Coordinates of C-alpha atoms and ligand atoms in Angstrom, one line a residue:
X1 CA -6.0 83.6 26.6
X2 CA -8.1 81.5 29.0
X3 CA -6.9 78.7 31.2
X4 CA -8.0 76.0 28.7
X5 CA -6.1 77.6 25.9
X6 CA -3.0 77.9 28.2
X7 CA -3.2 74.2 29.0
X8 CA -3.5 73.3 25.3
X9 CA -0.5 75.4 24.3
X10 CA 2.4 73.3 23.1
X11 CA 6.0 74.3 23.6
X12 CA 6.0 74.9 19.8
X13 CA 3.7 77.9 20.0
X14 CA 5.0 81.1 18.4
X15 CA 4.5 84.9 18.3
X16 CA 4.5 86.6 14.9
X17 CA 5.1 90.4 15.1
X18 CA 5.1 93.3 12.7
X19 CA 7.8 92.9 10.1
X20 CA 9.1 94.9 7.2
X21 CA 12.0 95.0 4.7
X22 CA 11.7 91.3 3.9
X23 CA 14.4 90.4 1.4
X24 CA 16.4 87.5 0.0
X25 CA 16.2 84.6 -2.3
X26 CA 14.7 81.3 -1.2
X27 CA 14.1 77.8 -2.6
X28 CA 10.6 76.4 -1.9
X29 CA 10.4 72.7 -1.0
X30 CA 9.1 70.2 -3.5
X31 CA 5.4 70.1 -4.4
X32 CA 3.4 67.9 -2.0
X33 CA 1.0 66.5 -4.5
X34 CA 3.7 65.5 -6.9
X35 CA 5.9 64.1 -4.1
X36 CA 3.2 61.7 -2.9
X37 CA 2.5 60.5 -6.4
X38 CA 6.2 60.0 -7.3
X39 CA 6.7 57.8 -4.3
X40 CA 3.7 55.7 -5.2
X41 CA 4.4 55.4 -9.0
X42 CA 8.1 54.8 -8.4
X43 CA 7.1 51.9 -6.1
X44 CA 5.0 50.4 -8.9
X45 CA 7.6 50.9 -11.6
X46 CA 9.9 48.0 -12.5
X47 CA 13.5 49.1 -11.5
X48 CA 15.2 51.9 -9.7
X49 CA 13.9 55.5 -9.7
X50 CA 15.7 58.5 -8.3
X51 CA 13.7 61.4 -7.0
X52 CA 15.5 64.7 -6.4
X53 CA 13.8 67.4 -4.3
X54 CA 11.2 65.1 -2.8
X55 CA 9.2 67.1 -0.1
X56 CA 10.8 66.1 3.2
X57 CA 7.5 66.5 5.2
X58 CA 5.6 64.3 7.6
X59 CA 2.7 63.9 5.1
X60 CA 5.1 62.5 2.4
X61 CA 6.7 60.3 5.1
X62 CA 3.3 58.7 5.6
X63 CA 3.3 57.7 2.0
X64 CA 6.9 56.4 2.1
X65 CA 6.2 54.3 5.2
X66 CA 3.0 53.0 3.7
X67 CA 4.7 52.0 0.4
X68 CA 7.5 50.3 2.4
X69 CA 4.9 48.3 4.4
X70 CA 3.3 47.2 1.1
X71 CA 6.6 45.9 -0.2
X72 CA 8.5 48.7 -1.9
X73 CA 12.2 49.5 -1.0
X74 CA 12.8 53.2 -0.3
X75 CA 16.0 54.9 0.8
X76 CA 17.8 58.2 0.7
X77 CA 21.4 58.5 -0.7
X78 CA 24.0 60.9 0.7
X79 CA 22.7 63.7 -1.6
X80 CA 19.3 63.3 0.0
X81 CA 17.9 61.9 -3.2
X82 CA 15.1 59.3 -2.8
X83 CA 16.0 56.0 -4.3
X84 CA 13.1 53.6 -4.9
X85 CA 13.3 50.1 -6.1
X86 CA 9.9 49.5 -7.7
X87 CA 8.3 46.1 -7.5
X88 CA 5.9 46.4 -10.5
X89 CA 2.1 46.8 -10.8
X90 CA 0.4 43.7 -9.3
X91 CA 3.1 42.9 -6.8
X92 CA 2.0 44.7 -3.6
X93 CA 2.1 42.5 -0.4
X94 CA -0.2 42.7 2.6
X95 CA 1.0 45.1 5.3
X96 CA 1.6 43.4 8.7
X97 CA 0.1 46.1 10.8
X98 CA -2.5 48.9 10.4
X99 CA -1.1 51.7 8.3
X100 CA -1.0 55.2 10.0
X101 CA -1.7 58.1 7.6
X102 CA -1.1 60.7 10.3
X103 CA -2.6 64.0 9.1
X104 CA -2.4 63.2 5.3
X105 CA -5.7 63.1 3.4
X106 CA -3.8 62.8 0.1
X107 CA -1.8 59.8 1.3
X108 CA -4.9 58.0 2.8
X109 CA -7.2 58.7 -0.2
X110 CA -4.7 57.9 -2.9
X111 CA -3.6 54.6 -1.2
X112 CA -7.2 53.6 -0.5
X113 CA -7.5 53.5 -4.3
X114 CA -4.2 51.7 -4.8
X115 CA -4.9 48.8 -2.4
X116 CA -8.5 48.4 -3.6
X117 CA -7.6 46.3 -6.6
X118 CA -5.2 43.9 -4.8
X119 CA -6.3 40.7 -3.0
X120 CA -5.1 42.0 0.4
X121 CA -6.6 43.3 3.6
X122 CA -5.4 46.7 5.0
X123 CA -6.4 48.8 7.9
X124 CA -6.1 52.6 7.5
X125 CA -5.8 54.8 10.6
X126 CA -5.0 58.5 11.0
X127 CA -4.7 61.4 13.5
X128 CA -7.6 63.3 15.1
X129 CA -8.0 65.6 12.1
X130 CA -7.8 62.9 9.4
X131 CA -10.2 60.7 11.3
X132 CA -12.9 63.4 10.9
X133 CA -12.5 63.9 7.2
X134 CA -15.0 62.3 4.7
X135 CA -13.8 59.1 3.0
X136 CA -17.0 57.8 1.4
X137 CA -16.4 60.0 -1.6
X138 CA -13.4 57.8 -2.3
X139 CA -14.6 54.4 -1.3
X140 CA -17.9 54.7 -3.1
X141 CA -16.5 54.5 -6.6
X142 CA -13.9 51.9 -5.5
X143 CA -16.6 49.5 -4.5
X144 CA -17.4 49.2 -8.2
X145 CA -14.0 47.7 -8.9
X146 CA -15.0 44.9 -6.5
X147 CA -13.4 46.2 -3.3
X148 CA -15.0 46.0 0.1
X149 CA -14.7 48.7 2.8
X150 CA -15.7 48.9 6.4
X151 CA -15.7 52.6 7.5
X152 CA -16.3 53.9 11.0
X153 CA -19.8 55.4 11.0
X154 CA -19.9 54.6 7.2
X155 CA -17.7 57.6 6.6
X156 CA -14.5 57.9 8.5
X157 CA -11.1 56.3 9.4
X158 CA -10.4 53.7 10.8
X159 CA -11.2 51.8 7.6
X160 CA -10.8 48.1 6.9
X161 CA -10.2 47.4 3.2
X162 CA -10.6 44.1 1.5
X163 CA -9.2 44.6 -2.0
X164 CA -10.8 43.0 -5.1
X165 CA -9.6 39.5 -6.0
X166 CA -10.6 40.0 -9.6
X167 CA -11.0 43.7 -10.2
X168 CA -13.3 45.0 -12.9
X169 CA -12.7 48.3 -14.7
X170 CA -15.1 51.2 -14.2
X171 CA -16.3 54.3 -15.9
X172 CA -16.9 56.9 -13.3
X173 CA -18.3 60.5 -13.6
X174 CA -16.9 62.6 -10.7
X175 CA -19.5 63.9 -8.2
X176 CA -17.1 66.2 -6.4
X177 CA -14.2 68.2 -7.9
X178 CA -11.4 66.3 -6.1
X179 CA -8.0 65.3 -7.5
X180 CA -7.6 62.9 -4.6
X181 CA -10.7 61.0 -5.6
X182 CA -9.7 61.0 -9.3
X183 CA -6.2 59.8 -8.5
X184 CA -7.5 57.1 -6.2
X185 CA -9.6 55.7 -9.1
X186 CA -6.6 56.0 -11.4
X187 CA -4.3 54.1 -9.0
X188 CA -7.0 51.4 -8.7
X189 CA -7.2 51.2 -12.5
X190 CA -3.5 50.4 -12.8
X191 CA -4.0 46.9 -11.4
X192 CA -7.3 46.3 -13.2
X193 CA -7.5 44.6 -16.6
X194 CA -9.4 46.6 -19.3
X195 CA -10.1 50.3 -19.6
X196 CA -10.8 52.6 -16.6
X197 CA -12.4 55.9 -17.6
X198 CA -13.0 59.0 -15.4
X199 CA -15.1 61.9 -16.5
X200 CA -14.6 65.3 -14.8
X201 CA -17.0 68.3 -15.2
X202 CA -14.5 70.5 -13.5
X203 CA -10.9 69.9 -14.2
X204 CA -8.8 69.3 -11.0
X205 CA -5.0 69.2 -10.5
X206 CA -3.7 66.9 -13.2
X207 CA -0.3 65.7 -11.8
X208 CA -1.3 62.0 -11.8
X209 CA -2.1 62.2 -15.5
X210 CA 1.2 64.0 -16.3
X211 CA 3.2 61.6 -14.2
X212 CA 1.6 58.5 -15.8
X213 CA 3.0 59.9 -19.1
X214 CA 6.4 60.7 -17.4
X215 CA 6.6 57.1 -16.3
X216 CA 5.9 55.9 -19.8
X217 CA 2.3 54.8 -19.2
X218 CA -0.1 55.3 -22.0
X219 CA -3.1 57.4 -21.0
X220 CA -5.7 59.4 -23.1
X221 CA -6.9 62.7 -21.8
X222 CA -9.4 64.6 -24.0
X223 CA -12.1 67.3 -23.7
X224 CA -15.6 66.3 -25.0
X225 CA -18.8 68.3 -24.6
X226 CA -17.0 70.6 -22.0
X227 CA -16.0 67.6 -19.9
X228 CA -12.5 66.1 -19.3
X229 CA -12.3 62.4 -20.2
X230 CA -9.3 60.4 -18.8
X231 CA -8.9 56.7 -19.8
X232 CA -6.2 54.1 -19.8
X233 CA -5.7 50.3 -19.9
X234 CA -4.7 48.6 -16.7
X235 CA -1.9 46.1 -16.0
X236 CA 0.7 47.7 -18.3
X237 CA 4.2 48.7 -17.2
X238 CA 5.5 51.9 -15.5
X239 CA 9.1 52.6 -16.3
X240 CA 11.5 53.9 -13.6
X241 CA 12.5 57.6 -13.8
X242 CA 15.0 60.2 -12.7
X243 CA 12.8 63.0 -11.7
X244 CA 13.2 66.5 -10.0
X245 CA 10.2 67.7 -8.1
X246 CA 9.2 71.4 -8.8
X247 CA 8.7 73.8 -5.9
X248 CA 5.2 73.8 -4.4
X249 CA 3.2 76.8 -5.5
X250 CA 0.9 76.5 -2.5
X251 CA 3.9 76.7 -0.1
X252 CA 5.4 79.5 -2.1
X253 CA 2.2 81.5 -1.7
X254 CA 3.1 82.2 2.0
X255 CA 6.4 84.1 1.6
X256 CA 4.9 85.6 -1.6
X257 CA 2.0 87.1 0.2
X258 CA 4.3 88.2 3.0
X259 CA 6.5 90.0 0.4
X260 CA 3.4 91.7 -1.0
X261 CA 1.9 93.0 2.3
X262 CA 5.0 93.8 4.4
X263 CA 6.4 97.2 3.7
X264 CA 9.6 97.7 1.6
X265 CA 10.0 94.0 0.7
X266 CA 11.5 92.3 -2.2
X267 CA 11.8 88.5 -2.3
X268 CA 12.9 86.0 -5.0
X269 CA 11.5 82.5 -5.0
X270 CA 13.2 79.9 -7.2
X271 CA 11.7 77.1 -9.4
X272 CA 8.0 77.3 -8.5
X273 CA 5.5 75.0 -10.3
X274 CA 3.2 76.7 -12.7
X275 CA 0.2 74.6 -13.8
X276 CA -3.2 75.9 -14.8
X277 CA -4.9 73.4 -12.5
X278 CA -3.0 75.0 -9.5
X279 CA -2.6 78.7 -10.5
X280 CA -5.8 80.2 -9.1
X281 CA -4.2 82.1 -6.4
X282 CA -1.6 83.6 -8.8
X283 CA -4.4 84.7 -11.1
X284 CA -6.2 86.3 -8.2
X285 CA -3.0 88.1 -7.0
X286 CA -2.3 89.3 -10.5
X287 CA -5.9 90.7 -10.7
X288 CA -5.4 92.4 -7.4
X289 CA -2.5 94.3 -8.8
X290 CA 0.3 92.3 -7.0
X291 CA 3.8 93.1 -8.2
X292 CA 5.0 89.6 -9.2
X293 CA 7.5 89.0 -12.0
X294 CA 7.9 85.6 -13.6
X295 CA 11.3 84.6 -15.2
X296 CA 13.5 81.7 -16.0
X297 CA 10.9 79.3 -17.4
X298 CA 12.0 75.7 -17.2
X299 CA 10.6 72.2 -17.6
X300 CA 10.7 69.7 -14.7
X301 CA 8.9 66.4 -14.1
X302 CA 6.7 67.1 -17.2
X303 CA 5.6 70.4 -15.6
X304 CA 6.7 74.1 -16.0
X305 CA 8.5 76.1 -13.4
X306 CA 9.3 79.8 -13.0
X307 CA 11.4 81.9 -10.7
X308 CA 9.2 84.5 -9.0
X309 CA 10.2 88.0 -7.8
X310 CA 7.7 89.8 -5.6
X311 CA 7.7 93.3 -4.0
X312 CA 5.4 95.2 -1.7
X313 CA 2.2 96.2 -3.5
X314 CA -1.0 98.1 -3.0
X315 CA -3.7 95.4 -3.4
X316 CA -7.1 95.9 -4.9
X317 CA -10.1 93.8 -3.6
X318 CA -11.2 90.8 -5.6
X319 CA -14.4 88.8 -6.4
X320 CA -13.2 85.2 -6.7
X321 CA -15.6 83.1 -8.8
X322 CA -16.7 79.7 -7.4
X323 CA -15.4 78.0 -10.6
X324 CA -11.8 78.9 -9.7
X325 CA -11.9 76.9 -6.5
X326 CA -10.4 73.6 -7.8
X327 CA -7.3 75.5 -9.0
X328 CA -6.7 77.2 -5.6
X329 CA -8.4 75.0 -3.1
X330 CA -5.5 75.0 -0.6
X331 CA -4.8 78.6 -1.0
X332 CA -7.8 80.5 0.3
X333 CA -6.4 80.9 3.8
X334 CA -3.4 82.9 2.6
X335 CA -5.3 84.7 -0.1
X336 CA -7.7 85.9 2.7
X337 CA -4.7 87.4 4.5
X338 CA -3.8 89.3 1.3
X339 CA -7.5 90.4 0.9
X340 CA -7.5 91.7 4.5
X341 CA -4.8 94.2 3.4
X342 CA -6.6 95.3 0.2
X343 CA -8.2 98.7 -0.3
X344 CA -11.8 97.5 -0.4
X345 CA -14.1 94.5 0.2
X346 CA -13.4 91.1 -1.4
X347 CA -15.7 88.2 -1.8
X348 CA -14.6 84.5 -2.2
X349 CA -17.4 82.4 -3.6
X350 CA -18.3 78.7 -3.4
X351 CA -16.1 77.6 -0.6
X352 CA -18.0 74.5 0.6
X353 CA -15.0 72.1 0.0
X354 CA -13.0 74.2 2.5
X355 CA -15.2 72.8 5.3
X356 CA -13.7 69.2 4.9
X357 CA -10.0 70.1 4.8
X358 CA -7.5 69.4 7.7
X359 CA -10.0 71.5 9.7
X360 CA -13.2 73.4 8.8
X361 CA -11.1 76.0 7.0
X362 CA -13.9 78.4 6.1
X363 CA -14.5 78.8 9.8
X364 CA -10.8 78.8 10.6
X365 CA -10.1 81.7 8.2
X366 CA -13.1 83.6 9.6
X367 CA -11.7 83.1 13.1
X368 CA -8.2 84.3 12.1
X369 CA -9.6 87.4 10.6
X370 CA -12.3 88.3 13.0
X371 CA -10.3 87.6 16.2
X372 CA -7.6 90.0 14.9
X373 CA -10.1 92.9 14.3
X374 CA -10.7 92.4 10.6
X375 CA -14.3 92.9 9.4
X376 CA -15.2 89.5 7.9
X377 CA -18.4 87.4 7.5
X378 CA -19.6 84.1 6.1
X379 CA -22.7 84.2 3.9
X380 CA -23.7 80.6 2.9
X381 CA -20.5 79.2 1.2
X382 CA -19.1 82.7 0.5
X383 CA -16.5 84.6 2.6
X384 CA -16.6 88.4 2.6
X385 CA -13.5 90.3 3.8
X386 CA -13.3 94.1 4.3
X387 CA -9.7 95.0 3.7
X388 CA -7.8 97.7 5.5
X389 CA -4.4 98.8 4.0
X390 CA -3.2 99.9 7.5
X391 CA -3.3 96.3 8.7
X392 CA -5.3 94.8 11.5
X393 CA -5.2 95.3 15.3
X394 CA -3.9 91.7 15.8
X395 CA -3.2 90.4 19.3
X396 CA -5.3 87.2 19.1
X397 CA -4.4 83.7 20.2
X398 CA -5.1 81.3 17.3
X399 CA -5.8 77.6 17.8
X400 CA -4.6 75.8 14.6
X401 CA -6.5 72.6 15.1
X402 CA -3.9 70.4 13.4
X403 CA -4.2 72.6 10.3
X404 CA -0.8 73.7 8.8
X405 CA -2.4 76.3 6.5
X406 CA -4.3 77.9 9.3
X407 CA -1.0 78.1 11.3
X408 CA 1.1 79.6 8.4
X409 CA -1.7 82.1 7.4
X410 CA -1.9 83.3 11.0
X411 CA 1.8 83.8 11.1
X412 CA 1.8 85.9 7.9
X413 CA -1.1 88.0 9.3
X414 CA 1.0 88.7 12.5
X415 CA 3.6 90.2 10.3
X416 CA 1.3 93.2 9.4
X417 CA -0.6 93.4 12.7
X418 CA -0.3 96.2 15.4
X419 CA 0.0 93.6 18.2
X420 CA 1.7 90.2 17.8
X421 CA -0.4 87.2 16.9
X422 CA 0.2 84.0 18.8
X423 CA -0.4 80.5 17.3
X424 CA -0.8 77.6 19.7
X425 CA 1.1 74.9 17.6
X426 CA 3.6 75.2 14.8
X427 CA 4.4 71.5 14.8
X428 CA 1.6 70.9 12.3
X429 CA 3.5 73.0 9.7
X430 CA 5.8 70.0 9.3
X431 CA 3.1 68.2 7.3
X432 CA 3.8 70.4 4.3
X433 CA 6.5 73.0 4.8
X434 CA 9.0 71.9 7.5
X435 CA 11.4 74.8 7.0
X436 CA 8.7 77.5 6.9
X437 CA 9.7 79.3 10.1
X438 CA 13.5 79.2 9.4
X439 CA 12.9 80.5 5.9
X440 CA 10.6 83.3 7.0
X441 CA 13.1 84.3 9.6
X442 CA 15.8 84.3 7.0
X443 CA 13.7 86.8 5.0
X444 CA 13.5 89.0 8.0
X445 CA 10.2 88.0 9.6
X446 CA 9.9 88.7 13.4
X447 CA 8.9 85.3 14.8
X448 CA 9.7 84.3 18.3
X449 CA 8.9 81.6 20.9
Ligands
S3P1 C1 -4.6 67.2 -3.4 C2 -5.9 67.5 -3.8 C3 -6.7 68.5 -3.0 C4 -5.9 69.3 -2.0 C5 -4.8 68.5 -1.3 C6 -3.9 67.8 -2.3 C7 -3.9 66.2 -4.2 O1 -7.7 67.8 -2.2 O2 -6.7 70.0 -1.1 O3 -4.1 69.3 -0.4 O4 -2.7 66.0 -4.1 O5 -4.6 65.5 -5.0 P1 -9.1 67.4 -2.9 O6 -8.9 66.4 -3.9 O7 -9.9 66.9 -1.7 O8 -9.7 68.7 -3.4

């Protein structure tokens, strides 16, 4: 570690050391995507909604604080259920101050869409990572509703939004496969008279569509000529709901991969969301020969959940096709850790979208692997990983660059490495999985300050 790295190290840095015999049963926190959307839609419903299992993370708090500043009333009862008194579509008020979206791309992008069809002015700010992420992909289609945006360098936060006085509905064919952009347009369409239509070439996570239906809002989703058409009429009514959020499959993937690659392990994970627009990593792990059993199928929030049981497995390498990316876009870092323990060379194709996540994740994954002695390379938008079932040398110091998934993946890799891996900052993990370290320790992971 050089002097600069020492100076940058927060008191929340952590060593992750070789671990085995992981065991136990855990409950994964609520799905992040569904949590954001439930807070927004409950705020727009007329009446009181109760949300059980809302993800208690700093990203979701950004959405809660934002919706409060736009006029919604949000509290937690003594059972830690989130109670929201919705004010109805069309009733948002202007926030008194700039709204801080912290690290949350989902909150910022969805709410850019939401406010764009209200006659209010809003200023969006965020942390260092969020302020470097592209926003024009969202604002460009929203301009067609009649909104006006002033972006730093025409691309980044801070952004000043002047919402449309008289929004006009749009038909938009998606240019990037992004559920955030799609959902921003859908939220804009809610306060727009007439029919908003979105056409997707590649289907992305469909929680907004599912939740519209769950809140009693009529929406039409159909496949035509190989494309996904989503359309609905604006300015109707969302009904309040009682809803339980399923466990986040992207968070579950961390203990799951740990259970696969650490020796003599067996872990049970309760109530994990199963949705074909999110299941890419599970498909990959199944194809790699992972020992994962699915049981206790249930229906929650209009979605399906399963309990998972995972045990240590010999993993085969995998060639992941580019077309699978939308269904596993957040899960490449942890899949890369699994691939580094496979008995052969894996290739992940078509990873360009990873470059615009909380950090440049393609580079971030490459650094985690190569700094710990794993033979990895980037070829254009593809990542090649030479697996070694013995586990890597380890010993590296990883700078997480405000990226929770880079932090958690490094910690999982440390659990199979000869020498401990040190991550500079675990604080960032609070954005999606606040109990991650406690939960991993409970399973038997050797993590220390
Ligand atoms: C999300 C969509 C994805 C994902 C993000 C959550 C969502 O982003 O990476 O963590 O909740 O809609 P993109 O829409 O940029 O692919």
